[in-house]
Amino acid sequence: MHIEIDEISKQFGTTAALHPVSLAIPSGALVALLGPSGSGKTTLLRILGGLEFPTSGRVLFDGQDATGLSVQQRRAGFVFQSYALFRHMTVFDNIAYGLNARPSATRPQKAEIARRVTKLLDLIQLPDIGSRYPSQLSGGQRQRVALARALAIEPRMLLLDEPFGALDAKVRKELRQGLRDIHDTTGLTTVFVTHDQDEAMELADLVVVMSMGKIEQIGKPQDIRARPATPFVREFIGA
Amino acid sequence: MSDATFRPATDETPLARRALIALAVTGLSVLVLAPLVAVFVEALRDGIGAALQSLSHKDAWAAIKLTVTIAAISVPLNAAFGIAAAWFITKFDFRGKAFLITLIDLPFSVSPVVAGLCIVLTFGANSAIGAWLVDQGYPIVFAMPGIVLATMFVTFPFVARELIPVMIEQGRAEEEAALTLGAGGWRVFWTVTLPNIRWALLYGVLLCNARAMGEFGAVAVVSGKIRGQTATIPTTIEMLYQEYLSVAAFTLAAVLALLALVTLLLKTLLELRHADQLAATHRH
Ligand SMILES: Nc1ncnc2c1ncn2[C@@H]1O[C@H](COP(=O)(O)OP(=O)(O)O)[C@@H](O)[C@H]1O
Ligand SMILES: [Mg+2]
């Protein structure tokens, strides 16, 4: 799905989290929102997912105004920074949650739900953990379960907030490839937030560098490396 | 562990440990256990027959029924209000939040007698609302509704106070995740919020219940302590005691203590049965 962000701003009381920013994300792209802490990345991602509403500006999905759509109507697969797995449910029930939450007219049969959950567990390469609880998983496993849970609703896009932030360096590297693979198999327009420029450069098709609620530069990784648009970008990517 | 130079920083020396344990056991015995035993001893002074006989008196029986009814009405209502208040405070940002939290704690800092007097002033026959209600045949003061109001006022903070810290610690992320997965507000509450707070809710409800059954001051003012009609267990105990009917008074006191012990037992049993879930819901 093609996403367009049109002059979006967000004000929290007196703090301006986002000055009007505009950005077009082509369908099927893997995009990184890169910037230091407090630069407005999470706020922008939450506005896309419908968890936060902009003070001004519009969000367009495939050319249609989606600004007023509720979080449920957006159908965005969202992976939270701390994963936010349902702690009292098994991995299986976590992944099945979105399917069970559908109105009965569109809710799949029990057997069909089980089949889809099994398929997703295979996709994240953790076929045997369905009966475990989140507290019994490693950080990397939790991240993949969160990803499977987001994919289960057949989302229109995938939004990930610092998906590798809570992991150690080795697992990080592995899961980067995992996200790339899942993006390539599903073809979903994917936006992820990171403050790690290596991660953004290695993984994304398009990198959006942000600072203090503004977009500093939008470009392919190699272009940003070769031609940083502002002194901030030059310093931040250490070019 | 026997090598004192390498003992963990959080360990006490054996002597200090024994002293602390002795202190705890003594305190517990003197302050909690001894009075509890004394109540039962006094109740059974003339034998179990006399104790049971005093219970079968119609006023005693009426008091027990009234107290259980009051608790059965006010505890669920306070649980619902407590959940609503805690939900509102922890899941939304708004101005005046700190003030609302203070307001919830108000019943703890106001003497129950004062609370009872406030209800009498507001709903008594001398006030406009009270007079009108009496005319309609629904008196509040010296009747069941007043006792329910007084009990609810005094026990209001228990549930909300148990829930607020737990809900703050758990944050909003799980609820938000459920929303992004397509769930509506009610579904999120029943499938995510409530299961995550159920243990805190249980503690809150048990504390609320214990206090609701034991409340004396506010209820004494509001109820008028009419025997067989508006006298609860605690107010009846006091009246019996004033009349030197100590077997009857202590037997009723023993019943109240037993009701409290049953709730405690229930809580412990639930904890034992669901220990694994308790651990799982507490933290990742
Ligand atoms: N719910 C909120 N209430 C008030 N201020 C907020 C809220 N969320 C974010 N902010 C502020 O908005 C700015 C951007 O935050 P955020 O989008 O979380 O940045 P990032 O994800 O890049 O670290 C920060 O100054 C932050 O303090
Ligand atoms: Mg952030």
mmCIF file of N, CA and C in Angstrom, chain B residues 156-216:
data_model
loop_
_atom_site.group_PDB
_atom_site.id
_atom_site.type_symbol
_atom_site.label_atom_id
_atom_site.label_comp_id
_atom_site.label_asym_id
_atom_site.label_seq_id
_atom_site.Cartn_x
_atom_site.Cartn_y
_atom_site.Cartn_z
ATOM 1 N N PHE B 156 -14.404 2.743 49.769
ATOM 2 C CA PHE B 156 -14.161 3.084 48.365
ATOM 3 C C PHE B 156 -12.702 2.935 47.924
ATOM 4 N N PRO B 157 -11.713 3.379 48.706
ATOM 5 C CA PRO B 157 -10.339 3.386 48.192
ATOM 6 C C PRO B 157 -9.711 2.007 47.981
ATOM 7 N N PHE B 158 -10.210 0.976 48.644
ATOM 8 C CA PHE B 158 -9.480 -0.304 48.649
ATOM 9 C C PHE B 158 -9.191 -0.857 47.255
ATOM 10 N N VAL B 159 -10.214 -0.962 46.423
ATOM 11 C CA VAL B 159 -10.013 -1.563 45.104
ATOM 12 C C VAL B 159 -9.151 -0.660 44.220
ATOM 13 N N ALA B 160 -9.511 0.606 44.138
ATOM 14 C CA ALA B 160 -8.768 1.528 43.277
ATOM 15 C C ALA B 160 -7.297 1.593 43.686
ATOM 16 N N ARG B 161 -7.056 1.608 44.996
ATOM 17 C CA ARG B 161 -5.678 1.706 45.484
ATOM 18 C C ARG B 161 -4.833 0.483 45.148
ATOM 19 N N GLU B 162 -5.450 -0.682 45.144
ATOM 20 C CA GLU B 162 -4.723 -1.892 44.754
ATOM 21 C C GLU B 162 -4.427 -1.858 43.260
ATOM 22 N N LEU B 163 -5.381 -1.357 42.482
ATOM 23 C CA LEU B 163 -5.272 -1.444 41.031
ATOM 24 C C LEU B 163 -4.335 -0.403 40.421
ATOM 25 N N ILE B 164 -4.381 0.830 40.965
ATOM 26 C CA ILE B 164 -3.654 1.913 40.293
ATOM 27 C C ILE B 164 -2.156 1.614 40.110
ATOM 28 N N PRO B 165 -1.425 1.221 41.173
ATOM 29 C CA PRO B 165 0.003 0.947 40.947
ATOM 30 C C PRO B 165 0.246 -0.191 39.952
ATOM 31 N N VAL B 166 -0.577 -1.233 40.020
ATOM 32 C CA VAL B 166 -0.397 -2.360 39.097
ATOM 33 C C VAL B 166 -0.630 -1.910 37.657
ATOM 34 N N MET B 167 -1.676 -1.119 37.463
ATOM 35 C CA MET B 167 -1.980 -0.685 36.105
ATOM 36 C C MET B 167 -0.956 0.317 35.597
ATOM 37 N N ILE B 168 -0.404 1.123 36.488
ATOM 38 C CA ILE B 168 0.651 2.044 36.060
ATOM 39 C C ILE B 168 1.876 1.238 35.634
ATOM 40 N N GLU B 169 2.215 0.225 36.435
ATOM 41 C CA GLU B 169 3.389 -0.573 36.119
ATOM 42 C C GLU B 169 3.226 -1.313 34.788
ATOM 43 N N GLN B 170 2.020 -1.784 34.521
ATOM 44 C CA GLN B 170 1.814 -2.543 33.291
ATOM 45 C C GLN B 170 1.707 -1.661 32.055
ATOM 46 N N GLY B 171 1.440 -0.368 32.241
ATOM 47 C CA GLY B 171 1.407 0.532 31.097
ATOM 48 C C GLY B 171 0.225 0.299 30.181
ATOM 49 N N ARG B 172 0.279 0.945 29.022
ATOM 50 C CA ARG B 172 -0.851 0.863 28.095
ATOM 51 C C ARG B 172 -0.531 0.041 26.871
ATOM 52 N N ALA B 173 0.699 -0.447 26.785
ATOM 53 C CA ALA B 173 1.137 -1.043 25.517
ATOM 54 C C ALA B 173 0.284 -2.250 25.115
ATOM 55 N N GLU B 174 -0.066 -3.118 26.079
ATOM 56 C CA GLU B 174 -0.841 -4.299 25.711
ATOM 57 C C GLU B 174 -2.226 -3.915 25.191
ATOM 58 N N GLU B 175 -2.826 -2.918 25.819
ATOM 59 C CA GLU B 175 -4.129 -2.450 25.349
ATOM 60 C C GLU B 175 -4.012 -1.886 23.934
ATOM 61 N N GLU B 176 -2.945 -1.114 23.738
ATOM 62 C CA GLU B 176 -2.757 -0.534 22.407
ATOM 63 C C GLU B 176 -2.534 -1.624 21.366
ATOM 64 N N ALA B 177 -1.774 -2.641 21.753
ATOM 65 C CA ALA B 177 -1.543 -3.753 20.822
ATOM 66 C C ALA B 177 -2.872 -4.396 20.441
ATOM 67 N N ALA B 178 -3.737 -4.606 21.425
ATOM 68 C CA ALA B 178 -5.037 -5.229 21.143
ATOM 69 C C ALA B 178 -5.858 -4.360 20.195
ATOM 70 N N LEU B 179 -5.784 -3.038 20.393
ATOM 71 C CA LEU B 179 -6.518 -2.133 19.504
ATOM 72 C C LEU B 179 -6.019 -2.252 18.066
ATOM 73 N N THR B 180 -4.689 -2.284 17.910
ATOM 74 C CA THR B 180 -4.158 -2.382 16.544
ATOM 75 C C THR B 180 -4.539 -3.713 15.906
ATOM 76 N N LEU B 181 -4.822 -4.721 16.731
ATOM 77 C CA LEU B 181 -5.219 -6.024 16.189
ATOM 78 C C LEU B 181 -6.712 -6.073 15.888
ATOM 79 N N GLY B 182 -7.393 -4.940 16.084
ATOM 80 C CA GLY B 182 -8.788 -4.863 15.659
ATOM 81 C C GLY B 182 -9.811 -4.962 16.775
ATOM 82 N N ALA B 183 -9.356 -5.133 18.025
ATOM 83 C CA ALA B 183 -10.314 -5.299 19.120
ATOM 84 C C ALA B 183 -10.929 -3.955 19.507
ATOM 85 N N GLY B 184 -12.202 -3.973 19.886
ATOM 86 C CA GLY B 184 -12.867 -2.769 20.365
ATOM 87 C C GLY B 184 -12.612 -2.578 21.850
ATOM 88 N N GLY B 185 -13.072 -1.444 22.382
ATOM 89 C CA GLY B 185 -12.794 -1.095 23.769
ATOM 90 C C GLY B 185 -13.209 -2.140 24.791
ATOM 91 N N TRP B 186 -14.429 -2.667 24.685
ATOM 92 C CA TRP B 186 -14.911 -3.659 25.647
ATOM 93 C C TRP B 186 -14.104 -4.935 25.577
ATOM 94 N N ARG B 187 -13.824 -5.355 24.358
ATOM 95 C CA ARG B 187 -13.062 -6.575 24.176
ATOM 96 C C ARG B 187 -11.667 -6.430 24.799
ATOM 97 N N VAL B 188 -11.062 -5.260 24.589
ATOM 98 C CA VAL B 188 -9.743 -5.015 25.175
ATOM 99 C C VAL B 188 -9.838 -5.118 26.698
ATOM 100 N N PHE B 189 -10.881 -4.532 27.254
ATOM 101 C CA PHE B 189 -11.030 -4.567 28.707
ATOM 102 C C PHE B 189 -11.171 -6.003 29.213
ATOM 103 N N TRP B 190 -12.057 -6.768 28.605
ATOM 104 C CA TRP B 190 -12.323 -8.125 29.102
ATOM 105 C C TRP B 190 -11.192 -9.104 28.819
ATOM 106 N N THR B 191 -10.503 -8.937 27.687
ATOM 107 C CA THR B 191 -9.492 -9.941 27.325
ATOM 108 C C THR B 191 -8.072 -9.548 27.697
ATOM 109 N N VAL B 192 -7.813 -8.260 27.896
ATOM 110 C CA VAL B 192 -6.436 -7.843 28.197
ATOM 111 C C VAL B 192 -6.332 -7.195 29.582
ATOM 112 N N THR B 193 -7.098 -6.120 29.794
ATOM 113 C CA THR B 193 -6.948 -5.388 31.053
ATOM 114 C C THR B 193 -7.351 -6.238 32.256
ATOM 115 N N LEU B 194 -8.560 -6.779 32.217
ATOM 116 C CA LEU B 194 -9.070 -7.497 33.385
ATOM 117 C C LEU B 194 -8.213 -8.712 33.760
ATOM 118 N N PRO B 195 -7.836 -9.562 32.796
ATOM 119 C CA PRO B 195 -6.962 -10.682 33.180
ATOM 120 C C PRO B 195 -5.639 -10.217 33.789
ATOM 121 N N ASN B 196 -5.125 -9.078 33.321
ATOM 122 C CA ASN B 196 -3.847 -8.607 33.850
ATOM 123 C C ASN B 196 -3.953 -8.055 35.261
ATOM 124 N N ILE B 197 -5.149 -7.614 35.648
ATOM 125 C CA ILE B 197 -5.280 -7.016 36.980
ATOM 126 C C ILE B 197 -6.028 -7.922 37.940
ATOM 127 N N ARG B 198 -6.316 -9.159 37.547
ATOM 128 C CA ARG B 198 -7.264 -9.933 38.358
ATOM 129 C C ARG B 198 -6.748 -10.216 39.765
ATOM 130 N N TRP B 199 -5.454 -10.389 39.944
ATOM 131 C CA TRP B 199 -4.951 -10.676 41.298
ATOM 132 C C TRP B 199 -5.033 -9.450 42.183
ATOM 133 N N ALA B 200 -4.643 -8.312 41.627
ATOM 134 C CA ALA B 200 -4.763 -7.069 42.390
ATOM 135 C C ALA B 200 -6.228 -6.806 42.714
ATOM 136 N N LEU B 201 -7.087 -7.107 41.748
ATOM 137 C CA LEU B 201 -8.518 -6.902 41.954
ATOM 138 C C LEU B 201 -9.019 -7.795 43.084
ATOM 139 N N LEU B 202 -8.545 -9.035 43.086
ATOM 140 C CA LEU B 202 -8.966 -9.967 44.138
ATOM 141 C C LEU B 202 -8.534 -9.464 45.515
ATOM 142 N N TYR B 203 -7.286 -9.017 45.631
ATOM 143 C CA TYR B 203 -6.826 -8.479 46.919
ATOM 144 C C TYR B 203 -7.694 -7.310 47.344
ATOM 145 N N GLY B 204 -7.924 -6.406 46.387
ATOM 146 C CA GLY B 204 -8.716 -5.222 46.678
ATOM 147 C C GLY B 204 -10.111 -5.587 47.150
ATOM 148 N N VAL B 205 -10.728 -6.540 46.470
ATOM 149 C CA VAL B 205 -12.089 -6.945 46.812
ATOM 150 C C VAL B 205 -12.109 -7.600 48.192
ATOM 151 N N LEU B 206 -11.112 -8.421 48.495
ATOM 152 C CA LEU B 206 -11.086 -9.086 49.803
ATOM 153 C C LEU B 206 -10.910 -8.072 50.938
ATOM 154 N N LEU B 207 -9.992 -7.124 50.728
ATOM 155 C CA LEU B 207 -9.798 -6.086 51.747
ATOM 156 C C LEU B 207 -11.069 -5.266 51.912
ATOM 157 N N CYS B 208 -11.655 -4.912 50.779
ATOM 158 C CA CYS B 208 -12.878 -4.117 50.773
ATOM 159 C C CYS B 208 -13.978 -4.864 51.525
ATOM 160 N N ASN B 209 -14.067 -6.154 51.289
ATOM 161 C CA ASN B 209 -15.100 -6.973 51.920
ATOM 162 C C ASN B 209 -14.891 -7.045 53.434
ATOM 163 N N ALA B 210 -13.646 -7.287 53.828
ATOM 164 C CA ALA B 210 -13.356 -7.386 55.254
ATOM 165 C C ALA B 210 -13.753 -6.094 55.961
ATOM 166 N N ARG B 211 -13.383 -4.980 55.346
ATOM 167 C CA ARG B 211 -13.689 -3.699 55.955
ATOM 168 C C ARG B 211 -15.191 -3.412 55.917
ATOM 169 N N ALA B 212 -15.844 -3.801 54.833
ATOM 170 C CA ALA B 212 -17.284 -3.540 54.698
ATOM 171 C C ALA B 212 -18.054 -4.265 55.796
ATOM 172 N N MET B 213 -17.654 -5.497 56.098
ATOM 173 C CA MET B 213 -18.359 -6.254 57.124
ATOM 174 C C MET B 213 -18.024 -5.739 58.516
ATOM 175 N N GLY B 214 -16.830 -5.154 58.664
ATOM 176 C CA GLY B 214 -16.388 -4.742 59.992
ATOM 177 C C GLY B 214 -16.654 -3.292 60.320
ATOM 178 N N GLU B 215 -17.080 -2.494 59.331
ATOM 179 C CA GLU B 215 -17.229 -1.056 59.552
ATOM 180 C C GLU B 215 -18.176 -0.748 60.718
ATOM 181 N N PHE B 216 -17.701 0.121 61.621
ATOM 182 C CA PHE B 216 -18.513 0.450 62.789
ATOM 183 C C PHE B 216 -18.971 1.915 62.804
#
